[in-house]
mmCIF file of C-alpha atoms and ligand atoms in Angstrom:
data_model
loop_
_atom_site.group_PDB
_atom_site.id
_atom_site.type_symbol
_atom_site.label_atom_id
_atom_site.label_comp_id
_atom_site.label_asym_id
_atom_site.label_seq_id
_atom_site.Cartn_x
_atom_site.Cartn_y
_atom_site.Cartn_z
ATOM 1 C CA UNK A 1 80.149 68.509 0.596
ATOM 2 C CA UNK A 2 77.885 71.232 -0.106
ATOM 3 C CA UNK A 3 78.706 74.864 0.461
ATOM 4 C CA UNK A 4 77.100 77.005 3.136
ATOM 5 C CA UNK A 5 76.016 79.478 0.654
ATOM 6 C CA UNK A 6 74.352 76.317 -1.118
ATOM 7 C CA UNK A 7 72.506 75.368 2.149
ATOM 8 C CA UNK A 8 71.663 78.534 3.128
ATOM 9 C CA UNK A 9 69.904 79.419 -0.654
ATOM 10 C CA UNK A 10 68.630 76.373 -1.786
ATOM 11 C CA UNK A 11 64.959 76.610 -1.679
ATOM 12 C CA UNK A 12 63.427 74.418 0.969
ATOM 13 C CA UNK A 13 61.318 71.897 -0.934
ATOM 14 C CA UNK A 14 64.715 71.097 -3.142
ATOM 15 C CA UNK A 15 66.466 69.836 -0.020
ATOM 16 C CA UNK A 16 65.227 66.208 0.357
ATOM 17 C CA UNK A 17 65.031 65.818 -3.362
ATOM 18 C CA UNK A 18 67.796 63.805 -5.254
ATOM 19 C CA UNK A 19 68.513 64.127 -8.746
ATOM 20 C CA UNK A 20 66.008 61.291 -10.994
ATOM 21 C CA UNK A 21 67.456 58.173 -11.640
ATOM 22 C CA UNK A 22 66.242 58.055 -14.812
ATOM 23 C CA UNK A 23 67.775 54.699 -16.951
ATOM 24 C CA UNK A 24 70.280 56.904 -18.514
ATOM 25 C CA UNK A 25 71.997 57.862 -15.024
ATOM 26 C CA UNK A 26 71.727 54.179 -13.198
ATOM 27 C CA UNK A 27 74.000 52.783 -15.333
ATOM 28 C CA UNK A 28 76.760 53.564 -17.893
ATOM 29 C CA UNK A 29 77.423 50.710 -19.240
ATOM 30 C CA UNK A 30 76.164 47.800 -20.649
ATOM 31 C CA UNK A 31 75.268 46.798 -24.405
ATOM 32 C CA UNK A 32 71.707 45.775 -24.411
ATOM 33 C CA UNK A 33 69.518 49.169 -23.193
ATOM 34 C CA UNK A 34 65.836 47.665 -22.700
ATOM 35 C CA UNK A 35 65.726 49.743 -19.294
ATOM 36 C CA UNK A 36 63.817 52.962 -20.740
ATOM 37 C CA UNK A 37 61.645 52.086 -23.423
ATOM 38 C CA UNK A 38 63.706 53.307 -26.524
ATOM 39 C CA UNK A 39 63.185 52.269 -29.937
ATOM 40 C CA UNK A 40 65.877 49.736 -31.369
ATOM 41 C CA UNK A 41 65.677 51.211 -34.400
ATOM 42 C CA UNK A 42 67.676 54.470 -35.810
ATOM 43 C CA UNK A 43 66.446 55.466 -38.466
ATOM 44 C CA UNK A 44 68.373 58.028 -40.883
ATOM 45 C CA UNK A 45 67.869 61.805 -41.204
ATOM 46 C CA UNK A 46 69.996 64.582 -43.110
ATOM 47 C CA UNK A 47 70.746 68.015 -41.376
ATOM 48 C CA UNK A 48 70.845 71.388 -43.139
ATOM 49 C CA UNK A 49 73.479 74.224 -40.852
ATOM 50 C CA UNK A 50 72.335 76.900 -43.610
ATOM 51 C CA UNK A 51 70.405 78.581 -40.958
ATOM 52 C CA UNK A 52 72.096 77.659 -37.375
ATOM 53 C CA UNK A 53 73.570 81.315 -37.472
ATOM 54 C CA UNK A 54 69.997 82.136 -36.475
ATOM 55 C CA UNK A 55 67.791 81.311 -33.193
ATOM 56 C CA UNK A 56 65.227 78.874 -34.211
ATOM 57 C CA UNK A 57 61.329 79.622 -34.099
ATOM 58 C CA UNK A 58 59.457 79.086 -30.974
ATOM 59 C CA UNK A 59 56.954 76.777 -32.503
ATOM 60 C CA UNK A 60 58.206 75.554 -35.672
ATOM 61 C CA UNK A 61 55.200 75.958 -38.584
ATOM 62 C CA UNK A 62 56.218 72.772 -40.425
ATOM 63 C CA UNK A 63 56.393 70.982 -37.282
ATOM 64 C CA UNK A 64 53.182 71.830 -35.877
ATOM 65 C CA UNK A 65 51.269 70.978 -39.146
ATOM 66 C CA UNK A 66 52.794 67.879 -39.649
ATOM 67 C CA UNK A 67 52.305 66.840 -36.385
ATOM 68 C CA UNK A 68 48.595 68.672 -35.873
ATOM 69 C CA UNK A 69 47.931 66.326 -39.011
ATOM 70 C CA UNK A 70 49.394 63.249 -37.387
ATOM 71 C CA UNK A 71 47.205 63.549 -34.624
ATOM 72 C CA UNK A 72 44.363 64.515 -36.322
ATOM 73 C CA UNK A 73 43.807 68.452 -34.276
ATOM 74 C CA UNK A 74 43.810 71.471 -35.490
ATOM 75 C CA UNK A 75 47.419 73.687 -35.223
ATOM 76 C CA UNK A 76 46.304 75.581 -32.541
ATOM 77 C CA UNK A 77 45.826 72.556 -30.387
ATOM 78 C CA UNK A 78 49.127 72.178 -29.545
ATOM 79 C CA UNK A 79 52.414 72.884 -28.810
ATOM 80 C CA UNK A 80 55.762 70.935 -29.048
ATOM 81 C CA UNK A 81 58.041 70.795 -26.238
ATOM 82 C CA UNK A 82 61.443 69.614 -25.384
ATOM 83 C CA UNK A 83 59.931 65.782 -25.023
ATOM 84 C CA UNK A 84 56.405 65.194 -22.619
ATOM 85 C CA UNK A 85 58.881 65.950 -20.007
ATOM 86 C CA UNK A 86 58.914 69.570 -20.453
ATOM 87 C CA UNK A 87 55.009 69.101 -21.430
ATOM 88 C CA UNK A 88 54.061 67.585 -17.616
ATOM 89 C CA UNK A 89 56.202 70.928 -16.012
ATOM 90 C CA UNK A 90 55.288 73.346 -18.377
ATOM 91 C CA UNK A 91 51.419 72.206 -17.369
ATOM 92 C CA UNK A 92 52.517 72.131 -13.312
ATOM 93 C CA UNK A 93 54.134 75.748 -13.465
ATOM 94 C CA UNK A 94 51.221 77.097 -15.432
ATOM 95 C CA UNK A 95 48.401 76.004 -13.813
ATOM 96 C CA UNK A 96 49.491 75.332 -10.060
ATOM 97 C CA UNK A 97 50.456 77.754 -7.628
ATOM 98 C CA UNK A 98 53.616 76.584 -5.668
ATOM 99 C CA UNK A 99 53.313 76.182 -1.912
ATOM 100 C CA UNK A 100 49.149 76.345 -2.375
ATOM 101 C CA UNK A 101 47.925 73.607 -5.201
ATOM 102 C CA UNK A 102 48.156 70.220 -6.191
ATOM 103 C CA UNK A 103 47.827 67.382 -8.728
ATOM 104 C CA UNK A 104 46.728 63.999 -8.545
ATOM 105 C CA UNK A 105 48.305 61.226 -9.436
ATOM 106 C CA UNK A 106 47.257 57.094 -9.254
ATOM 107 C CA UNK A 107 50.635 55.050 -9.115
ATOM 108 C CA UNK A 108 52.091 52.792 -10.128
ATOM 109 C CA UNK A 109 53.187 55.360 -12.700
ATOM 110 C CA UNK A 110 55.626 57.101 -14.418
ATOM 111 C CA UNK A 111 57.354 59.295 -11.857
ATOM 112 C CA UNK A 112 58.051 62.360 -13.690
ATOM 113 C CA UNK A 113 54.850 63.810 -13.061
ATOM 114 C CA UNK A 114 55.715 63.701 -8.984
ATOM 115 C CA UNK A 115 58.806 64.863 -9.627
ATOM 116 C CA UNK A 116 58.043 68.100 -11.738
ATOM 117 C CA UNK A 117 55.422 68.657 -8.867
ATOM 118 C CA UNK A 118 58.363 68.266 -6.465
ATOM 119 C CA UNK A 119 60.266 70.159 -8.172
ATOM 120 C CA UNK A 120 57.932 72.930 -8.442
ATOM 121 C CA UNK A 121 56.538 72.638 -4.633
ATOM 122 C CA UNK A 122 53.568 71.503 -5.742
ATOM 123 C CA UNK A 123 51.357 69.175 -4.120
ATOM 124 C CA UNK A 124 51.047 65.747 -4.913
ATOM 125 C CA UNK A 125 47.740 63.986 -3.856
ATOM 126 C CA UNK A 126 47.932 60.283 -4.491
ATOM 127 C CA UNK A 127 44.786 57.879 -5.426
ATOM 128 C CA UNK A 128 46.525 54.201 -5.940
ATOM 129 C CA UNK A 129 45.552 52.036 -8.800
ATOM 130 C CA UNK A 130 43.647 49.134 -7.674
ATOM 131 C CA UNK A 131 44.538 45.471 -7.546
ATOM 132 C CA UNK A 132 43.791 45.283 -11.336
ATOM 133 C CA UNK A 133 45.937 48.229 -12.215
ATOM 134 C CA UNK A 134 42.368 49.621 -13.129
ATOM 135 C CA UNK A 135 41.670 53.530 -11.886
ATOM 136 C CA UNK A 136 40.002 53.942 -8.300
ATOM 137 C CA UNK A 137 37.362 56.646 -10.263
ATOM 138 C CA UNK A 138 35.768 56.772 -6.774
ATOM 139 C CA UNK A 139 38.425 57.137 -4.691
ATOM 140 C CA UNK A 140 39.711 59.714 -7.526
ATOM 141 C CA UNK A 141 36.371 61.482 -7.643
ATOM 142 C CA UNK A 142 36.456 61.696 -3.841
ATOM 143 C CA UNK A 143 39.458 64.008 -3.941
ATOM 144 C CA UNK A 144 38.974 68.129 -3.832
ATOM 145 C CA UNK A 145 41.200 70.588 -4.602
ATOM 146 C CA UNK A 146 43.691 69.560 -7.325
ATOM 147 C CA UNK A 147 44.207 71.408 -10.498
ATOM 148 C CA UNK A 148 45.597 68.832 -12.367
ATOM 149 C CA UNK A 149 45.183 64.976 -12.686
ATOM 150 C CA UNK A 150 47.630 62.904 -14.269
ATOM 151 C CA UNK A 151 46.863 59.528 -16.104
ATOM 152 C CA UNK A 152 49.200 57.567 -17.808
ATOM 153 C CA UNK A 153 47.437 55.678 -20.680
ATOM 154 C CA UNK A 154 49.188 53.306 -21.679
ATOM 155 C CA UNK A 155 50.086 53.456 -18.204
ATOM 156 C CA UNK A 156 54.256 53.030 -17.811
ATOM 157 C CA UNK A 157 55.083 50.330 -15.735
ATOM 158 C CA UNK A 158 52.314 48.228 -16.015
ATOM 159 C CA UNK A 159 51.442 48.630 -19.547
ATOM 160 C CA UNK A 160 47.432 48.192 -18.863
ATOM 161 C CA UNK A 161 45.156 50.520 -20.644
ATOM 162 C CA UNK A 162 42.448 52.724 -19.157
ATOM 163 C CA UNK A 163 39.022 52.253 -19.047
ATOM 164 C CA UNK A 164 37.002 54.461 -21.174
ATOM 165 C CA UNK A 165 34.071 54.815 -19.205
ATOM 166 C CA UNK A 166 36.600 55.455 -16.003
ATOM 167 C CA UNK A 167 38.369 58.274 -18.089
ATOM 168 C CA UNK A 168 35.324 59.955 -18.559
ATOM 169 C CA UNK A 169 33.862 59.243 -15.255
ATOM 170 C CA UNK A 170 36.873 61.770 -14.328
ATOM 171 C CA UNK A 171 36.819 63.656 -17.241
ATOM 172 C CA UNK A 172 33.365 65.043 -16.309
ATOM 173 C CA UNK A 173 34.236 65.197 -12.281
ATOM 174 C CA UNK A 174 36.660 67.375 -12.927
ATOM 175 C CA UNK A 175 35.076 69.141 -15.884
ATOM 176 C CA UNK A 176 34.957 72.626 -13.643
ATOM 177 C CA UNK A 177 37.862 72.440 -11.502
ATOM 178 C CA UNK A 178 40.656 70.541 -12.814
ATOM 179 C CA UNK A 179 42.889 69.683 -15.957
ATOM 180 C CA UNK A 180 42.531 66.129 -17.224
ATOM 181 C CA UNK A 181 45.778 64.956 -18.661
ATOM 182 C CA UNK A 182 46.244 61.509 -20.660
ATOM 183 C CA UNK A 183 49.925 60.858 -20.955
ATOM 184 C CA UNK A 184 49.663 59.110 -24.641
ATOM 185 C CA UNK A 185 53.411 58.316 -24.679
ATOM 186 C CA UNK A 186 52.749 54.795 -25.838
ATOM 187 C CA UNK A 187 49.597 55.008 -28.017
ATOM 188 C CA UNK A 188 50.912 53.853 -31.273
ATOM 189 C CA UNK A 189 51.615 50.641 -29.780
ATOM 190 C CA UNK A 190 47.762 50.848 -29.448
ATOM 191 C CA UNK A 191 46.363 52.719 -31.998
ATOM 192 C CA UNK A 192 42.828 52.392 -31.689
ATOM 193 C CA UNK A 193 42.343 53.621 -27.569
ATOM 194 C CA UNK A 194 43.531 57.403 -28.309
ATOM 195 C CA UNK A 195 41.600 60.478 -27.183
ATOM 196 C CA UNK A 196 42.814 63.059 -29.088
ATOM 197 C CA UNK A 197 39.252 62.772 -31.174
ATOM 198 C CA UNK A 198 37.540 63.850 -28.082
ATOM 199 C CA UNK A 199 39.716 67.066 -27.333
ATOM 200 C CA UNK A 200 36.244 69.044 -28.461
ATOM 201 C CA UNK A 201 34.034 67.195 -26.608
ATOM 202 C CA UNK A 202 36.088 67.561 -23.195
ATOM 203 C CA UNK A 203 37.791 71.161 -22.649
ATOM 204 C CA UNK A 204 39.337 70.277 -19.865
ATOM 205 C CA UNK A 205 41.335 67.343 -21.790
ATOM 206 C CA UNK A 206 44.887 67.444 -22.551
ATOM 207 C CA UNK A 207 46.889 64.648 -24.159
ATOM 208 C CA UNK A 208 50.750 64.271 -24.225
ATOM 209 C CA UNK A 209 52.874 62.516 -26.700
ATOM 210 C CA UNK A 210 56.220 62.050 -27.900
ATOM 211 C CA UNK A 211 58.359 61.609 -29.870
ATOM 212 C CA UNK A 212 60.752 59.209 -27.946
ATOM 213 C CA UNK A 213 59.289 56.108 -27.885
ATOM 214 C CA UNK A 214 57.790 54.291 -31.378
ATOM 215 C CA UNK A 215 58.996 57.125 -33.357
ATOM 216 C CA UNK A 216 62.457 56.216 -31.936
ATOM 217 C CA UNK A 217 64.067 59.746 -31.698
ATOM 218 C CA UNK A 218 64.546 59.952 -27.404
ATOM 219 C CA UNK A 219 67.493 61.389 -28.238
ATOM 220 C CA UNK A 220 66.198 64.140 -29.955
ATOM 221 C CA UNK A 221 63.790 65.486 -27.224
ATOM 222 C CA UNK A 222 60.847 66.140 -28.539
ATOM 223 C CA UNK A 223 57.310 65.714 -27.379
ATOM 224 C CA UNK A 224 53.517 67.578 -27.898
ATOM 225 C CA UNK A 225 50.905 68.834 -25.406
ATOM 226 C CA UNK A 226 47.302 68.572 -27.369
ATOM 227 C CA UNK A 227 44.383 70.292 -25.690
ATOM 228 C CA UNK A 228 41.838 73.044 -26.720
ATOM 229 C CA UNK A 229 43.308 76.538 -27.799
ATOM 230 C CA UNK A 230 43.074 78.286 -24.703
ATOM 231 C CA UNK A 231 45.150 75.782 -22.553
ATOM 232 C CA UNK A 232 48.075 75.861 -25.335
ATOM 233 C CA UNK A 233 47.925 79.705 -25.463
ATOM 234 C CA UNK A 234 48.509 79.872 -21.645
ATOM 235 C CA UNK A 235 51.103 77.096 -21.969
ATOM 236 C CA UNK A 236 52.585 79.336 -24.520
ATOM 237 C CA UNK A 237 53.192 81.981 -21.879
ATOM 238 C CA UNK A 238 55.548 80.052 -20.107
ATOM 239 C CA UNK A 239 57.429 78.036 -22.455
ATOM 240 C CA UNK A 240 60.643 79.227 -23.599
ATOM 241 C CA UNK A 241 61.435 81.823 -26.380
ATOM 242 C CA UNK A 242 63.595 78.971 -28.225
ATOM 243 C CA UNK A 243 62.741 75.212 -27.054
ATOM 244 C CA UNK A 244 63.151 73.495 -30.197
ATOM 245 C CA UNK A 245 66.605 73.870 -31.587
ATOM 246 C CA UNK A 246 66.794 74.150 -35.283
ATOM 247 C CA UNK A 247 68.474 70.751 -35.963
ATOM 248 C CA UNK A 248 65.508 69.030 -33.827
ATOM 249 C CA UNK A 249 62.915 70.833 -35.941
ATOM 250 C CA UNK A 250 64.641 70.028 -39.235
ATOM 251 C CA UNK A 251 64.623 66.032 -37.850
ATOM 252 C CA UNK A 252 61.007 66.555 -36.526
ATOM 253 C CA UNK A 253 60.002 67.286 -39.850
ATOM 254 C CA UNK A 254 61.462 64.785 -41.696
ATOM 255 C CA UNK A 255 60.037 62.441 -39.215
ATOM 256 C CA UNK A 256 56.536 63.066 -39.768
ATOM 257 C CA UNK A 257 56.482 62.895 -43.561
ATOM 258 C CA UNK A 258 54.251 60.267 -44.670
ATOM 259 C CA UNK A 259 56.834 57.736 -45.595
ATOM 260 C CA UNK A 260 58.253 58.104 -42.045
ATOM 261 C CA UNK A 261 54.844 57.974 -40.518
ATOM 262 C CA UNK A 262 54.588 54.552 -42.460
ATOM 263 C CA UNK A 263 58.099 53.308 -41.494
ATOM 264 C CA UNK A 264 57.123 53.847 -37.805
ATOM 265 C CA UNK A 265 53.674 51.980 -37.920
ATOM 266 C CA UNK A 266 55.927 48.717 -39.654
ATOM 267 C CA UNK A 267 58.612 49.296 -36.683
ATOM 268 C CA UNK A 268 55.425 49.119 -34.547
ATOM 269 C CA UNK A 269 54.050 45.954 -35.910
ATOM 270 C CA UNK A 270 57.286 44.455 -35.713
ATOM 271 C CA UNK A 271 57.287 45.407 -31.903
ATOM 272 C CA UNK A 272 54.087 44.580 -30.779
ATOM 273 C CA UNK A 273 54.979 41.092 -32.432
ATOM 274 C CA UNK A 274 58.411 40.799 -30.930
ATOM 275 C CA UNK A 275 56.648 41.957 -27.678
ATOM 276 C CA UNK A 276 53.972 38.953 -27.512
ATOM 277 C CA UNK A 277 56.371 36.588 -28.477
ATOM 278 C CA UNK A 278 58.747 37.661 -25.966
ATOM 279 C CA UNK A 279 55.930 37.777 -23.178
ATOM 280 C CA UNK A 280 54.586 33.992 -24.352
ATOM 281 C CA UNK A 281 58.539 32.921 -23.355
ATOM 282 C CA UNK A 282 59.015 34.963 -19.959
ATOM 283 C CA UNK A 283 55.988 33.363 -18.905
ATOM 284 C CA UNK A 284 57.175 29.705 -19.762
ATOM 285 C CA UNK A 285 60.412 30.524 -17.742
ATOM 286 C CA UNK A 286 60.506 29.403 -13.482
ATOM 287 C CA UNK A 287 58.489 31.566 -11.576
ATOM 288 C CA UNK A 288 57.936 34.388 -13.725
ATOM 289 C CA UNK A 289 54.613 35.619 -13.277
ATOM 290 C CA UNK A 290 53.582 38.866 -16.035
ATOM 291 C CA UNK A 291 52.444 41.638 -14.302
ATOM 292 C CA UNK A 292 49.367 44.204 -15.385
ATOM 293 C CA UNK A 293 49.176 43.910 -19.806
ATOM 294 C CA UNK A 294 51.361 44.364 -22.428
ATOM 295 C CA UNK A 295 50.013 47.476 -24.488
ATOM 296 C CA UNK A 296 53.243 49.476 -25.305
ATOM 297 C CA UNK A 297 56.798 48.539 -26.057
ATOM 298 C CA UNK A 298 57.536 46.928 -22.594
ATOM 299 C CA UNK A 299 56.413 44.040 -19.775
ATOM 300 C CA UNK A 300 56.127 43.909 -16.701
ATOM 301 C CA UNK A 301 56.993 40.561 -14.375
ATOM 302 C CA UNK A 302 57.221 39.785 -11.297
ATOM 303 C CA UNK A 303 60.082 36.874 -9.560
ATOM 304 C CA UNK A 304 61.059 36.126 -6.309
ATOM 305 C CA UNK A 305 64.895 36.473 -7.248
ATOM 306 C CA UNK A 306 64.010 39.621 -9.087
ATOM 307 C CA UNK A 307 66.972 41.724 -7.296
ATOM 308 C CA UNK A 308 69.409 38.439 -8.341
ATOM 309 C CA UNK A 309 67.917 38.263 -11.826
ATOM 310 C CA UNK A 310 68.788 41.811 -11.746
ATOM 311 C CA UNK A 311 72.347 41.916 -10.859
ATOM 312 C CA UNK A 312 73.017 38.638 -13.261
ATOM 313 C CA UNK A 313 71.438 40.788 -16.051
ATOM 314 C CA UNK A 314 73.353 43.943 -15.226
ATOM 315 C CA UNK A 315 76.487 41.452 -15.033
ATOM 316 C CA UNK A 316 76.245 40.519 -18.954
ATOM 317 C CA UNK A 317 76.003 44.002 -19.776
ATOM 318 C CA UNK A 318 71.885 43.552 -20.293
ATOM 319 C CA UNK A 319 70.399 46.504 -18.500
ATOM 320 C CA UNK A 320 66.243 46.305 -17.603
ATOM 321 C CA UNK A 321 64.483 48.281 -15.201
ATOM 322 C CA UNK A 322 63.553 47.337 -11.623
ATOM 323 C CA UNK A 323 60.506 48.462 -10.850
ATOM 324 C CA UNK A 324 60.079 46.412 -7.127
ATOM 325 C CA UNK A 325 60.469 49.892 -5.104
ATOM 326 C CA UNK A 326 57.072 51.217 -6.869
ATOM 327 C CA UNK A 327 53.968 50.862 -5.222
ATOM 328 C CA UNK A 328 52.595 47.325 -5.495
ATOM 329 C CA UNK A 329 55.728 46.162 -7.539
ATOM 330 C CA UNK A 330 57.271 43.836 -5.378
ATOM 331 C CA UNK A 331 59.501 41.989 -7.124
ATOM 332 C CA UNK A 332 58.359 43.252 -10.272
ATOM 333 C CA UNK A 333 61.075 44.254 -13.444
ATOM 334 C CA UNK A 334 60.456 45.727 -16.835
ATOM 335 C CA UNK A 335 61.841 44.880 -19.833
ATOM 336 C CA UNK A 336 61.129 46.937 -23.091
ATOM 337 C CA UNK A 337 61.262 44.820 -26.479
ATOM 338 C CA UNK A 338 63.962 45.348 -27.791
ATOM 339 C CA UNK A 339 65.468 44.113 -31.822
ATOM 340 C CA UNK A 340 64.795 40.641 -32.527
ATOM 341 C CA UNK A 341 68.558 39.524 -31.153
ATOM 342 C CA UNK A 342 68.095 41.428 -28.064
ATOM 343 C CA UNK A 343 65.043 39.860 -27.201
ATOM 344 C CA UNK A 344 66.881 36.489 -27.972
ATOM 345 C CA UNK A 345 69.719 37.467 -25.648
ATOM 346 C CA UNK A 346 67.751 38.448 -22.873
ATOM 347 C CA UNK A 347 65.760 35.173 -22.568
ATOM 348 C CA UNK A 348 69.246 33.209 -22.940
ATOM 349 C CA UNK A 349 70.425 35.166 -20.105
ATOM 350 C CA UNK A 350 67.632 34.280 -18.087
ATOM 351 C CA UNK A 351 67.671 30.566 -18.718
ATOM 352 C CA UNK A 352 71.663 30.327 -18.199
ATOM 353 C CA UNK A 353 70.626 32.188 -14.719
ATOM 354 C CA UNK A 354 67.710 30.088 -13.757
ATOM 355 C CA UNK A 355 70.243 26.616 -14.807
ATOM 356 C CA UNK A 356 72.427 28.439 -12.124
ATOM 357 C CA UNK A 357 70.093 29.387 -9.409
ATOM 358 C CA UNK A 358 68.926 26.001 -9.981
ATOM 359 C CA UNK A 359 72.021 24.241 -9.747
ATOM 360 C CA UNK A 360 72.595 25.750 -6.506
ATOM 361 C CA UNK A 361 69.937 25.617 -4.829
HETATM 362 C C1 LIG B 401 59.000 58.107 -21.817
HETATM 363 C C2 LIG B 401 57.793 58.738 -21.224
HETATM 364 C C3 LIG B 401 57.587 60.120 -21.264
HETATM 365 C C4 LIG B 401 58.683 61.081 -21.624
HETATM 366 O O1 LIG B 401 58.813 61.320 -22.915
HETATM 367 P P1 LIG B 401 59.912 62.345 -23.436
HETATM 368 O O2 LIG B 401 59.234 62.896 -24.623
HETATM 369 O O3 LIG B 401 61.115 61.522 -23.765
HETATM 370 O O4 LIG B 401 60.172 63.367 -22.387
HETATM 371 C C5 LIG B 401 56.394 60.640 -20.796
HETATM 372 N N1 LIG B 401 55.460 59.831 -20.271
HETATM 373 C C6 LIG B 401 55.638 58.521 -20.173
HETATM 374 C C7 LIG B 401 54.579 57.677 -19.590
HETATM 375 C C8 LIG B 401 56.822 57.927 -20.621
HETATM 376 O O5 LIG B 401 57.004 56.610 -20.462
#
């Protein structure tokens, strides 16, 4: 029951929203998390309380040159957040006007970026992906008035990459009116289709990245908005005083030291191998058919039983995501790669289900 005062405060565009069910909140249990694209790996780091007496910097310094030489920009190209998540709002409450603008988005994507707009009561204009999970640039180009586009790349759930020539199609539509921004959460699981080297050449790019994903720290919330200096110095006018807390930035740190960088890459390879042999087996299984590309640390497939498959995974304490209520995911579920056992698990679940399923039907 919520209170009259509640009701009577709450500010209008709040009301239909529910909280997000992210992975973390659909389910409590379980043993085998492949629902939210985490890392299986965690990896050791020391902490140091000599200084939590004190509030932490804004923008850590070693931070921001470790990671400014990570992604290969200059340190006032960025700014590190509390994860992309508070990169996506902090770029919605800066540069939309609630109640007047609006940002685009092209699902099936990741839905933070309609809920921060939501959130925000900010408009949400929305330009599907086509049949080929490839963007619509026309029907993209076709659309006035937003201030910001959003464009996952890899693009969470269907794990296809984006055209180059499309990005930059859009890139220079928008070039006098709107923000660009290429949600990078997944590049290191394909290294070679970044665009932080063209942050220069575009000013109305900005990249996001994070921390939570290969370099396997989503528990530590931490992310980075890249674009050119003038962007991050308005961002920098509505962040918080103290995002980062102290223990994050000493972790941070450690993270991106070059030995770490290189542990990461080797937990990469390892994944993008675990991931194509796990995709080569889904698709030998009945009537899974892959969905979109692999390109990050998850796959997408589609099966008629997918809400039984479901529940029988959930059942053995082997949580994945269903994806079926996006748009043009019918029957589709994600799985992210998990360690080598999990992986192993998952498809032995499957086959006991489909010897059931079989058996009874
Ligand atoms: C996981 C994810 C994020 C969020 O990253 P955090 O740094 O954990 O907030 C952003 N974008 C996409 C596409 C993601 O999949």
């Amino acid at each position: 029951m919520t209170s009259k005062l509640v009701d009577q405060l709450i500010n209008d565009n709040l009301v239909p929203l529910k909280p997000y069910e992210s992975a973390r909140r659909l389910f409590s249990g379980g043993q085998d998390w492949l629902n939210a694209n985490e890392s299986p790996f965690a990896n050791p780091y020391d902490v140091d309380s000599g200084n939590f007496n004190r509030y932490p910097s804004c923008q850590p310094g070693n931070v921001i040159n470790a990671y400014a030489a990570y992604a290969g920009v200059d340190k006032s190209q960025l700014i590190v957040t509390r994860g992309a998540d508070e990169g996506i709002e902090l770029l919605i409450r800066t540069f939309c006007t609630p109640g007047e603008d609006s940002v685009l988005i092209c699902p099936p994507t990741y839905g933070m970026y309609a809920i921060s707009a939501e959130t925000c009561n900010v408009g949400i204009k929305r330009v599907p992906l086509k049949n080929d999970f490839s963007l619509d640039v026309d029907g993209i180009c076709a659309t006035g008035n937003v201030n910001v586009v959003f464009i996952c790349a890899p693009n969470n759930p269907t794990g296809t990459q984006v055209d180059r020539a499309d990005l930059t199609r859009v890139l220079e539509h928008f070039a006098n009116s709107a923000l660009v921004v290429v949600d990078e959460a997944y590049i290191e699981f394909d290294a070679d289709n970044s665009w932080a080297a063209q942050l220069a050449q575009y000013p109305n790019l900005v990249i996001l990245r994070t921390l939570s994903k290969a370099f396997a720290l989503a528990g530590l919330r931490c992310g980075f908005t890249l674009a050119s200096e003038d962007i991050i110095q308005a961002l920098l006018k509505v962040i918080a005083p103290y995002p980062i807390p102290e223990p994050v930035a000493q972790i941070v740190a450690q993270a991106l030291n070059p030995d770490n960088i290189e542990r990461m890459r080797q937990q990469v390879t390892f994944l993008n191998d675990q991931r194509d042999a796990l995709q080569q087996a889904l698709a030998q299984r009945p009537g899974v058919e892959l969905v979109g590309d692999a390109k990050a640390n998850f796959i997408l497939f589609r099966h008629a039983q997918s809400a039984q498959i479901m529940q029988y995974l959930v059942s053995q304490g082997m949580l994945i995501r269903d994806q079926s209520k996006q748009m043009n995911l019918q029957h589709c579920l994600r799985v992210t790669v998990g360690s080598a056992e999990q992986n192993q698990r998952l498809l032995s679940f499957l086959d006991t289900y489909f010897e059931q399923a079989g058996a009874s039907s």
